[in-house]
Each structure stands twice: as structure tokens, then as C-alpha cells.
Coordinates of C-alpha atoms in Angstrom, one line a residue:
Chain A
X30 CA 89.0 -7.7 -211.4
X31 CA 89.3 -7.6 -207.7
X32 CA 92.7 -6.1 -206.6
X33 CA 94.6 -7.5 -203.6
X34 CA 97.8 -6.0 -202.3
X35 CA 100.2 -8.3 -200.3
X36 CA 102.5 -6.9 -197.6
X37 CA 104.8 -9.7 -196.6
X38 CA 108.5 -9.5 -196.1
X39 CA 109.4 -13.2 -196.7
X40 CA 110.0 -13.4 -200.5
X41 CA 109.0 -17.1 -200.9
X42 CA 105.9 -16.7 -198.8
X43 CA 105.0 -13.6 -200.8
X44 CA 105.5 -15.4 -204.1
X45 CA 103.3 -18.3 -202.9
X46 CA 100.6 -16.0 -201.7
X47 CA 100.6 -14.2 -205.0
X48 CA 100.4 -17.5 -206.9
X49 CA 97.5 -18.7 -204.8
X50 CA 95.6 -15.5 -205.2
X51 CA 96.3 -15.2 -208.9
X52 CA 95.1 -18.8 -209.4
X53 CA 91.9 -17.8 -207.5
X54 CA 91.3 -15.0 -210.1
X55 CA 92.5 -11.9 -208.2
X56 CA 94.7 -9.2 -209.6
X57 CA 97.6 -9.2 -207.2
X58 CA 100.3 -6.6 -206.3
X59 CA 103.0 -7.1 -203.7
X60 CA 104.9 -4.6 -201.7
X61 CA 108.7 -5.3 -202.0
X62 CA 110.1 -1.9 -200.9
X63 CA 109.3 -1.6 -197.2
X64 CA 109.6 2.3 -197.0
X65 CA 106.4 4.4 -197.0
X66 CA 104.3 1.3 -197.3
X67 CA 101.0 3.1 -196.5
X68 CA 101.6 5.5 -199.4
X69 CA 102.4 2.7 -201.8
X70 CA 99.2 0.9 -200.9
X71 CA 97.1 4.0 -201.2
X72 CA 98.5 4.6 -204.7
X73 CA 97.7 1.0 -205.6
X74 CA 94.1 1.5 -204.4
X75 CA 93.4 -2.2 -203.7
X76 CA 90.1 -3.8 -202.8
X77 CA 91.7 -5.8 -200.0
X78 CA 95.1 -5.7 -198.2
X79 CA 96.7 -8.8 -196.9
X80 CA 99.0 -7.5 -194.2
X81 CA 101.8 -9.2 -192.1
X82 CA 102.7 -7.7 -188.7
X83 CA 106.4 -8.3 -188.3
X84 CA 107.9 -6.2 -191.1
X85 CA 111.4 -4.9 -191.4
X86 CA 110.9 -1.1 -191.4
X87 CA 107.5 -0.5 -189.9
X88 CA 105.1 -2.6 -187.8
X89 CA 102.0 -4.0 -189.5
X90 CA 99.9 -2.4 -186.7
X91 CA 101.2 1.1 -187.7
X92 CA 100.5 0.4 -191.3
X93 CA 97.0 -0.8 -190.4
X94 CA 96.3 2.4 -188.5
X95 CA 97.6 4.5 -191.4
X96 CA 95.5 2.7 -194.0
X97 CA 92.3 3.0 -191.9
X98 CA 93.0 6.8 -191.5
X99 CA 93.2 7.0 -195.3
X100 CA 90.0 4.9 -195.7
X101 CA 91.8 2.0 -197.4
X102 CA 90.2 -1.4 -196.6
X103 CA 89.3 -4.1 -195.9
X104 CA 92.5 -5.3 -194.2
X105 CA 93.2 -8.9 -193.5
X106 CA 96.1 -9.4 -191.1
X107 CA 98.0 -12.7 -191.7
X108 CA 100.6 -13.2 -189.0
X109 CA 102.4 -15.8 -186.9
X110 CA 101.6 -13.8 -183.7
X111 CA 98.8 -15.8 -182.1
X112 CA 98.4 -14.0 -178.8
X113 CA 94.9 -12.6 -178.0
X114 CA 96.4 -9.2 -177.2
X115 CA 97.9 -8.9 -180.7
X116 CA 94.6 -9.9 -182.3
X117 CA 92.6 -7.5 -180.2
X118 CA 95.2 -4.7 -180.9
X119 CA 95.0 -5.4 -184.7
X120 CA 91.2 -5.5 -184.7
X121 CA 91.1 -2.4 -182.4
X122 CA 93.2 -0.5 -185.0
X123 CA 90.7 -1.2 -187.7
X124 CA 91.8 -4.5 -189.2
X125 CA 88.8 -6.4 -190.6
X126 CA 90.0 -9.9 -189.9
X127 CA 92.9 -11.7 -188.3
X128 CA 94.4 -15.0 -189.4
X129 CA 97.2 -16.8 -187.8
X130 CA 100.0 -18.6 -189.6
X131 CA 100.2 -21.4 -190.6
X132 CA 97.0 -21.0 -192.4
X133 CA 95.8 -23.3 -195.2
X134 CA 94.9 -22.1 -198.6
X135 CA 91.1 -22.9 -198.4
X136 CA 90.8 -21.0 -195.1
X137 CA 92.7 -18.0 -196.5
X138 CA 90.6 -17.8 -199.6
X139 CA 87.3 -18.3 -197.7
X140 CA 88.2 -15.4 -195.4
X141 CA 89.2 -13.2 -198.3
X142 CA 85.9 -13.9 -200.2
X143 CA 84.0 -13.4 -197.0
X144 CA 85.6 -10.0 -196.4
X145 CA 85.1 -8.9 -200.0
X146 CA 81.4 -9.9 -199.8
X147 CA 80.9 -8.0 -196.5
X148 CA 82.5 -4.9 -198.0
X149 CA 80.6 -5.1 -201.3
X150 CA 77.4 -4.8 -199.3
X151 CA 78.7 -1.9 -197.3
X152 CA 80.9 0.1 -199.6
X153 CA 80.9 3.1 -197.3
X154 CA 83.2 1.1 -195.0
X155 CA 85.8 1.0 -197.8
X156 CA 85.4 4.6 -198.8
X157 CA 86.0 5.6 -195.3
X158 CA 87.0 9.2 -195.5
X159 CA 85.9 11.1 -192.4
X160 CA 83.7 8.2 -191.4
X161 CA 86.5 6.8 -189.2
X162 CA 87.1 10.0 -187.4
Chain B
X8 CA 94.3 -18.5 -126.1
X9 CA 97.1 -17.0 -128.2
X10 CA 98.0 -14.7 -125.3
X11 CA 98.1 -17.7 -122.9
X12 CA 100.3 -19.6 -125.3
X13 CA 102.6 -16.5 -125.6
X14 CA 102.9 -16.3 -121.8
X15 CA 103.6 -20.0 -121.5
X16 CA 106.2 -19.8 -124.3
X17 CA 107.8 -16.8 -122.6
X18 CA 107.8 -18.5 -119.2
X19 CA 109.2 -21.7 -120.8
X20 CA 112.0 -19.8 -122.6
X21 CA 113.1 -18.0 -119.3
X22 CA 112.3 -20.8 -116.9
X23 CA 115.8 -21.1 -115.5
X24 CA 115.7 -17.4 -114.3
X25 CA 112.4 -17.8 -112.7
X26 CA 113.4 -21.0 -110.9
X27 CA 116.6 -19.2 -109.7
X28 CA 114.5 -16.3 -108.4
X29 CA 112.1 -18.7 -106.7
X30 CA 115.0 -20.7 -105.3
X31 CA 116.7 -17.5 -103.9
X32 CA 113.3 -16.5 -102.4
X33 CA 113.0 -19.9 -100.7
X34 CA 116.5 -19.4 -99.2
X35 CA 115.6 -16.0 -97.8
X36 CA 112.3 -17.3 -96.4
X37 CA 114.3 -20.0 -94.7
X38 CA 116.7 -17.4 -93.3
X39 CA 113.8 -15.2 -92.2
X40 CA 112.4 -18.2 -90.4
X41 CA 115.7 -18.7 -88.6
X42 CA 116.3 -15.0 -87.8
X43 CA 112.8 -13.6 -87.2
X44 CA 110.4 -16.5 -86.2
X45 CA 108.0 -14.0 -84.6
X46 CA 107.4 -12.0 -87.9
X47 CA 108.2 -14.9 -90.2
X48 CA 104.7 -15.1 -91.7
X49 CA 104.6 -11.4 -92.6
X50 CA 108.2 -11.5 -94.1
X51 CA 107.4 -14.7 -96.0
X52 CA 104.2 -13.3 -97.4
X53 CA 106.0 -10.1 -98.5
X54 CA 108.8 -12.0 -100.1
X55 CA 106.4 -14.3 -102.0
X56 CA 104.3 -11.3 -103.1
X57 CA 107.4 -9.4 -104.2
X58 CA 108.8 -12.4 -106.2
X59 CA 105.4 -13.0 -108.0
X60 CA 105.3 -9.3 -108.8
X61 CA 108.8 -9.4 -110.2
X62 CA 108.0 -12.5 -112.3
X63 CA 104.8 -10.9 -113.7
X64 CA 106.7 -7.6 -114.4
X65 CA 109.5 -9.5 -116.2
X66 CA 106.9 -11.5 -118.3
X67 CA 105.2 -8.2 -119.3
X68 CA 108.5 -6.6 -120.2
X69 CA 109.7 -9.7 -122.2
X70 CA 106.4 -9.9 -124.1
X71 CA 106.6 -6.2 -125.0
X72 CA 110.2 -6.6 -126.2
X73 CA 109.3 -9.7 -128.2
X74 CA 106.5 -7.9 -129.9
X75 CA 108.9 -5.2 -131.0
X76 CA 111.4 -7.8 -132.2
X77 CA 108.6 -9.6 -134.1
X78 CA 107.5 -6.5 -135.9
X79 CA 111.1 -5.7 -136.9
X80 CA 111.7 -9.3 -137.9
X81 CA 108.5 -9.3 -140.1
X82 CA 109.7 -6.1 -141.8
X83 CA 113.1 -7.7 -142.3
X84 CA 111.6 -10.8 -143.8
X85 CA 109.5 -8.8 -146.3
X86 CA 112.5 -6.8 -147.4
X87 CA 115.7 -8.2 -146.1
X88 CA 117.9 -5.2 -146.9
X89 CA 120.7 -3.9 -144.8
X90 CA 118.7 -1.1 -143.2
X91 CA 116.0 -3.5 -142.0
X92 CA 118.7 -5.9 -140.8
X93 CA 120.2 -3.0 -138.7
X94 CA 116.8 -2.1 -137.3
X95 CA 116.3 -5.7 -136.3
X96 CA 119.7 -5.8 -134.6
X97 CA 118.9 -2.6 -132.6
X98 CA 115.8 -4.2 -131.0
X99 CA 117.4 -7.6 -130.5
X100 CA 119.8 -8.7 -127.8
X101 CA 123.4 -8.1 -128.7
X102 CA 124.2 -11.8 -128.5
X103 CA 121.9 -12.5 -131.5
X104 CA 123.4 -9.8 -133.8
X105 CA 125.9 -12.1 -135.5
X106 CA 123.1 -14.6 -136.3
X107 CA 120.9 -11.9 -137.7
X108 CA 123.7 -10.6 -139.9
X109 CA 124.6 -14.0 -141.2
X110 CA 120.9 -14.7 -141.9
X111 CA 120.6 -11.4 -143.8
X112 CA 123.7 -12.1 -145.9
X113 CA 122.4 -15.5 -146.8
X114 CA 118.9 -14.4 -147.7
X115 CA 120.3 -11.6 -149.8
X116 CA 122.6 -13.9 -151.7
X117 CA 119.7 -16.4 -152.3
X118 CA 117.5 -13.5 -153.4
X119 CA 120.1 -12.3 -155.9
X120 CA 120.5 -15.8 -157.3
X121 CA 116.7 -16.1 -157.6
X122 CA 116.4 -12.8 -159.4
X123 CA 119.1 -13.9 -161.8
X124 CA 117.2 -17.1 -162.5
X125 CA 113.9 -15.2 -163.0
X126 CA 115.6 -13.1 -165.6
X127 CA 117.2 -16.1 -167.2
X128 CA 113.8 -17.9 -167.3
X129 CA 112.1 -14.8 -168.8
X130 CA 114.8 -14.7 -171.4
X131 CA 114.3 -18.4 -172.1
X132 CA 110.5 -18.0 -172.4
X133 CA 111.0 -15.1 -174.7
X134 CA 113.4 -17.0 -176.8
X135 CA 111.0 -20.0 -177.0
X136 CA 108.2 -17.7 -178.0
X137 CA 110.3 -16.0 -180.6
X138 CA 111.6 -19.3 -181.9
X139 CA 108.0 -20.6 -182.3
X140 CA 107.1 -17.5 -184.3
X141 CA 110.2 -18.0 -186.5
X142 CA 109.5 -21.7 -187.1
X143 CA 105.9 -20.9 -188.0
X144 CA 107.1 -18.9 -191.0
X145 CA 108.6 -21.8 -192.9
X146 CA 105.8 -24.0 -191.7
X147 CA 103.3 -21.5 -193.0
X148 CA 105.1 -21.5 -196.4
X149 CA 105.1 -25.3 -196.3
X150 CA 101.4 -25.4 -195.7
X151 CA 100.7 -23.0 -198.6
X152 CA 103.0 -24.9 -201.0
X153 CA 101.4 -28.2 -200.1
X154 CA 97.9 -26.8 -200.7
X155 CA 98.9 -24.7 -203.8
X156 CA 101.1 -27.2 -205.6
X157 CA 99.5 -30.5 -204.9
X158 CA 99.3 -31.1 -208.7
X159 CA 103.1 -30.7 -208.9
X160 CA 103.9 -33.6 -206.6
X161 CA 102.9 -37.2 -206.3
X162 CA 100.0 -37.9 -203.9
X163 CA 102.3 -40.0 -201.7
X164 CA 104.9 -37.2 -201.4
X165 CA 102.1 -34.7 -200.6
X166 CA 100.5 -37.0 -198.0
X167 CA 103.9 -37.8 -196.3
X168 CA 104.9 -34.1 -196.3
X169 CA 101.5 -33.2 -194.8
X170 CA 101.9 -35.8 -192.1
X171 CA 105.4 -34.4 -191.3
X172 CA 104.0 -30.9 -191.3
X173 CA 101.2 -31.8 -188.9
X174 CA 103.7 -33.6 -186.6
X175 CA 105.9 -30.5 -186.6
X176 CA 102.9 -28.3 -185.9
X177 CA 101.9 -30.5 -183.0
X178 CA 105.4 -30.3 -181.5
X179 CA 105.5 -26.5 -182.0
X180 CA 102.1 -26.1 -180.3
X181 CA 103.3 -28.3 -177.4
X182 CA 106.4 -26.2 -176.8
X183 CA 104.4 -23.0 -177.1
X184 CA 101.8 -24.1 -174.5
X185 CA 104.6 -25.4 -172.3
X186 CA 106.4 -22.1 -172.4
X187 CA 103.2 -20.3 -171.6
X188 CA 102.2 -22.5 -168.7
X189 CA 103.5 -20.1 -166.1
X190 CA 102.3 -17.0 -167.8
X191 CA 100.4 -14.6 -165.5
X192 CA 98.0 -13.6 -168.2
X193 CA 96.3 -16.4 -170.3
X194 CA 94.4 -15.9 -173.5
X195 CA 91.1 -17.7 -172.9
X196 CA 87.8 -16.7 -174.4
X197 CA 85.0 -18.8 -173.1
X198 CA 82.2 -19.3 -175.6
X199 CA 79.4 -21.8 -176.4
X200 CA 80.7 -24.6 -178.6
X201 CA 78.7 -27.5 -180.1
X202 CA 81.0 -30.2 -179.0
X203 CA 80.6 -32.8 -181.8
X204 CA 80.8 -30.1 -184.5
X205 CA 83.9 -28.8 -182.8
X206 CA 85.4 -32.3 -182.7
X207 CA 84.7 -32.8 -186.4
X208 CA 86.3 -29.5 -187.3
X209 CA 89.4 -30.4 -185.3
X210 CA 89.5 -33.8 -187.0
X211 CA 89.5 -32.2 -190.4
X212 CA 92.7 -30.4 -189.5
X213 CA 94.3 -33.7 -188.7
X214 CA 92.7 -35.8 -191.5
X215 CA 96.1 -36.6 -193.1
X216 CA 97.5 -37.9 -189.8
X217 CA 94.4 -40.1 -189.4
X218 CA 94.4 -41.2 -193.0
X219 CA 98.1 -42.2 -192.7
X220 CA 97.2 -44.7 -190.1
X221 CA 93.9 -45.6 -191.8
X222 CA 91.9 -44.4 -188.8
X223 CA 88.1 -44.8 -188.8
X224 CA 86.5 -41.9 -186.9
X225 CA 83.1 -42.3 -185.3
X226 CA 80.9 -39.7 -183.6
X227 CA 78.3 -41.0 -181.2
X228 CA 75.7 -39.3 -179.1
X229 CA 73.7 -36.1 -179.2
X230 CA 75.1 -32.7 -180.0
X231 CA 75.5 -30.8 -176.7
X232 CA 76.8 -27.3 -176.2
X233 CA 79.6 -26.6 -173.7
X234 CA 81.2 -23.4 -172.5
X235 CA 84.9 -23.5 -173.3
X236 CA 87.9 -21.8 -174.9
X237 CA 88.1 -22.7 -178.6
X238 CA 91.9 -22.7 -178.9
X239 CA 92.5 -24.5 -175.5
X240 CA 89.9 -27.2 -176.3
X241 CA 91.3 -27.7 -179.8
X242 CA 94.8 -28.1 -178.2
X243 CA 93.4 -30.8 -175.8
X244 CA 91.7 -32.7 -178.7
X245 CA 94.8 -32.4 -180.9
X246 CA 97.0 -33.9 -178.3
X247 CA 94.7 -36.8 -177.7
X248 CA 94.4 -37.5 -181.4
X249 CA 98.2 -37.2 -181.8
X250 CA 98.6 -39.6 -178.9
X251 CA 96.2 -42.2 -180.5
X252 CA 97.8 -42.0 -183.9
X253 CA 101.4 -42.1 -182.5
X254 CA 100.9 -45.4 -180.7
X255 CA 98.8 -47.3 -183.2
X256 CA 100.5 -50.7 -183.7
X257 CA 101.8 -51.5 -187.2
X258 CA 99.7 -54.6 -187.5
X259 CA 96.4 -53.1 -186.3
X260 CA 93.7 -53.9 -188.9
X261 CA 91.2 -51.1 -188.4
X262 CA 92.2 -48.5 -185.9
X263 CA 89.2 -46.6 -184.6
X264 CA 88.9 -43.2 -182.9
X265 CA 85.5 -42.7 -181.2
X266 CA 84.0 -39.5 -179.9
X267 CA 81.0 -39.9 -177.7
X268 CA 78.9 -37.3 -175.9
X269 CA 77.0 -38.2 -172.7
X270 CA 75.0 -36.1 -170.3
X271 CA 75.5 -37.3 -166.7
X272 CA 72.2 -36.3 -165.0
X273 CA 73.4 -37.3 -161.5
X274 CA 76.4 -35.0 -161.5
X275 CA 75.0 -32.5 -164.0
X276 CA 78.0 -32.8 -166.3
X277 CA 78.6 -33.1 -170.0
X278 CA 81.0 -35.8 -170.8
X279 CA 83.0 -36.3 -174.0
X280 CA 84.6 -39.8 -174.2
X281 CA 87.4 -40.1 -176.7
X282 CA 88.4 -43.7 -177.1
X283 CA 90.7 -45.7 -179.4
X284 CA 91.3 -49.4 -179.9
X285 CA 95.1 -49.1 -179.7
X286 CA 97.6 -50.8 -177.3
X287 CA 96.1 -49.1 -174.2
X288 CA 98.0 -48.5 -171.0
X289 CA 98.8 -51.0 -168.3
X290 CA 97.0 -50.7 -164.9
X291 CA 100.2 -49.7 -163.1
X292 CA 101.0 -46.9 -165.6
X293 CA 97.4 -45.5 -165.8
X294 CA 97.5 -43.2 -162.8
X295 CA 100.7 -41.5 -164.1
X296 CA 99.9 -40.8 -167.7
X297 CA 99.1 -37.1 -167.1
X298 CA 102.4 -36.7 -165.2
X299 CA 105.2 -34.6 -166.6
X300 CA 107.7 -36.6 -168.6
X301 CA 105.9 -39.9 -168.0
X302 CA 106.5 -42.2 -171.0
X303 CA 105.3 -45.6 -169.7
X304 CA 107.1 -48.6 -168.4
X305 CA 105.9 -51.5 -170.4
X306 CA 106.6 -50.5 -173.9
X307 CA 103.2 -49.0 -174.6
X308 CA 104.9 -45.8 -175.5
X309 CA 107.9 -45.4 -177.7
X310 CA 111.2 -44.2 -176.5
X311 CA 110.8 -41.1 -178.6
X312 CA 107.9 -39.9 -176.5
X313 CA 108.6 -36.8 -174.4
X314 CA 105.7 -37.5 -172.1
X315 CA 104.6 -33.9 -172.4
X316 CA 101.5 -34.2 -174.5
X317 CA 99.1 -35.5 -171.9
X318 CA 100.8 -33.5 -169.1
X319 CA 99.9 -30.4 -171.1
X320 CA 96.4 -31.7 -171.7
X321 CA 96.0 -32.0 -167.9
X322 CA 97.2 -28.4 -167.4
X323 CA 95.0 -27.0 -170.1
X324 CA 92.0 -29.0 -168.8
X325 CA 92.6 -27.5 -165.3
X326 CA 92.6 -24.0 -166.7
X327 CA 89.4 -24.7 -168.6
X328 CA 87.7 -26.3 -165.6
X329 CA 87.5 -29.6 -167.4
X330 CA 87.9 -32.8 -165.3
X331 CA 89.8 -35.6 -166.8
X332 CA 89.3 -39.3 -166.4
X333 CA 91.1 -42.2 -168.1
X334 CA 90.2 -45.8 -168.5
X335 CA 92.2 -48.5 -170.2
X336 CA 93.0 -52.2 -170.3
X337 CA 96.4 -53.1 -171.5
X338 CA 96.0 -54.2 -175.2
X339 CA 92.4 -53.1 -175.6
X340 CA 92.4 -49.4 -176.1
X341 CA 92.4 -46.2 -174.1
X342 CA 89.4 -43.9 -173.2
X343 CA 90.0 -40.4 -172.1
X344 CA 86.9 -38.6 -170.7
X345 CA 86.5 -34.8 -170.6
X346 CA 83.9 -33.7 -168.1
X347 CA 82.7 -30.2 -168.8
X348 CA 81.0 -28.1 -166.1
X349 CA 77.4 -27.5 -167.0
X350 CA 77.3 -23.7 -166.9
X351 CA 73.8 -22.2 -167.1

């Protein structure tokens, strides 16, 4: 089963996202302790990371950079920050897609399926390793 | 020409001194005529030549001095600090020092107030932007709950809640665009868009709002590509749709929203006409509907209207180089035309 990790600080939003993804047939884990997020995600070894930007301890951008350095991916950023510079910054750090809130369920699931399809075809992008250096 | 004007202005400003000099000269010429009639012509000639030389010399010196004052004044205007004020005083006549000092104090006090207001405005803009991001969080949750738990609520509740959500989203978008109007850097990415496909996609995002008023949506004309910014154009369409749905009369049988593309060969323009069959706008109100805060005078618009939607549409259209035109008859609908530049 495809594993997705959610990094979202709002508990209700997190629960709702988990419910949506579970109903869509994914195995879902959520980060609730916002220390050493990158390490927690690496340990979980997900097939996709759903990442918010505005987090309490660490910025989503930093986490994105950390995950890419460790070859974890794909990363889908889901944030309320809709400025072009934020989107370009996120994509520049290695995020694979960028969605702005509010986002409806169908669009979110379509983007997730699309990303997973892309990365199934090119697994070396997920394995990463020294590829990104 | 500028030099001549400068000389004329200088002469005009000091004319009393020159006339006094000429008057004195005439007196001495008269005295010379009385005292030395035999050499009068020589004396008169010398006196006239001397006076004219003095006048020219004075003009030259005054112009030179004025140039120095002008340079110091320009520097003072660019940066009206106390040092520049002192430098201006040093080159100016002593009689004008008090005026210069008063002017300097006044400009500095205005500048200080202006700086305070700029900081306040920046804080306000940051607050609005921050607030918009905050309000988007619960709205995001609301969107997901409405999508994910549609089976846990009645269709009516879901539809009403979706309408409310869409209205709130529209209001939030408006305030965000308004706050960003004066931004130095704007996020526009111009790309080729198939106009009717784009309209259909935007409609889908507002389907609930259109369904609530039982709107029939029609797409007419050929598919044409335009070069525009996706988000900006969506904002324009959303505001026009919201406008049409907001003012649909309660007793309207079949409200229609029509999207029609036309290529204007004469002006080489692609035109998108968006028309409804709503209450329309009276002739006297029509020229003002894109003005800030205009809400109409004959009851076409509700009292709740802020008059900001179409104002923001006009601003966004200006940024995207889209010309706007509006046609309406009171009681028989409104047509807003978007004229896109044909970029090759």
C-alpha cells in the first residue's frame, strides 16, 4: 500500500487530510511532534510527503531541503502562501508540486496520484542519494 | 530661448534698480548739458555706455548668483536636511534666510509624518496579508470537510455551506488583491490560455454559486488562445460571475450567464463578452461601475455592496493589458467585454 506522510500543524486539518487519504486507499502517517521532522519522515520512509510551510518549530522550506538531501520524495507542498516567490522557492528547493489552500479534495487527490505516477516511472528520482548533489 | 527668458525674468525682477540707474543717468546727462554744452555729446555718450555696461554686468552677476542658488535649492529639495538648508542659506541673500529655515522645518515635519504613514501602511498591508493566510486555514478545512463528509450532511446543508464558503473565498480574494494593488512586485506569469476552456474551468469552481441561483451558463464562439496571467484572469472572471450572481432578482425565471468569444479583425483584438440577463445598470451609472466604492444609485446594487469588485477588475485588467468595455440597458442585463491584445 502506498504510504503518505502528512506534515501539518493544525490538528483538525491534519485529521481531515488523514481521513481523505485513508478513504482514497493510502496508508497514512502524520507528524505530530514538530522536532526533528526530517528524521521522523526519513524513518517512516513514505512514498509521498504532504508538507505544510508554516510550521511551529521549523519552516517547511527547510524540511523540504533536508528531505531532498536525504533522497526522500516526492514532496507535495500544501500551503496557504500563494505568492509566486514562495512557490518558486519551494520548487527550487526540490518540492515536486505546490498546491495552495483552500484546495478541494478532488484536486488534491489528482495531484497526489499524478505525482505518484510520475515517480513510479522514474524511481531514481525517489531513491535520490548522490543524484541530487 | 531659455537664456533669453532667464535674462528677461532677471531684468523684470530687478527692474526698479535698473530704472533708478537710468533715471539717475538721465539727470546727469541733463546736468552735463547745462554745465558743459560744448562736450555734451561726448559726456552723454560715455554716460550711456557706462550705464549699459553696468546693467549688463549686473545681469551677468545676478544670473551667476541665481545659478548657484538654484543648484543649492535643488540639492535641498532632494534631501531637505539641516546641512543642505544651511548651504542654501549661505548662497542666498540674508533677507531670505528666515523663509528658507521655515520651509526646511515644514518639509522635514511633513516628511516625518509621511514616513510614519508609510510604515503604518506597510504594517497594515502585512497584517491584511497575514490575516488572509490565517483565514485561509479554516476555509481550507471547511473545503475539505464539505468534500469529504458530503454523505454526513443533507444536500441542502452542503449546498448552502458551499455557497457561503465560496462567498467568503471571494471576499478574501478581493481583500488580498486590494492589499496587493500597490505592491512594487506583482506575481504575473503570462502564458497561452484557451479562453473558453479557461472560462469553463473557472465556472466549475463556482458551480455551487451558479446552481444556487439556477443559472444557465452558455459558451458561444470559437476557441481562441490569449496570452494572459492565469490567476489574474481567473480573478477577473470570478468577480464578474460573483457580480452577476449577487444581483440576480428573486423573481428571475431563468438567469443566464453567457460567454462569447469574438475576433475583431479591424482592431486585431480578441474579445470575450460576458453577459447576463439580470437587472442591468442605468445609463447614468454605467460610466462609474469600475470606480472605487461605487455601488449604484438606482437600487441596481444592494446596500451591502462594497463597490470594490469591479474596481479591482479594472485594476487587474489594466495590469494584464486587457481593455474593458461595458454595455447595459436598465432592466435588460449587463455585458462586460474583455479585449485582449493579440500578441504574436
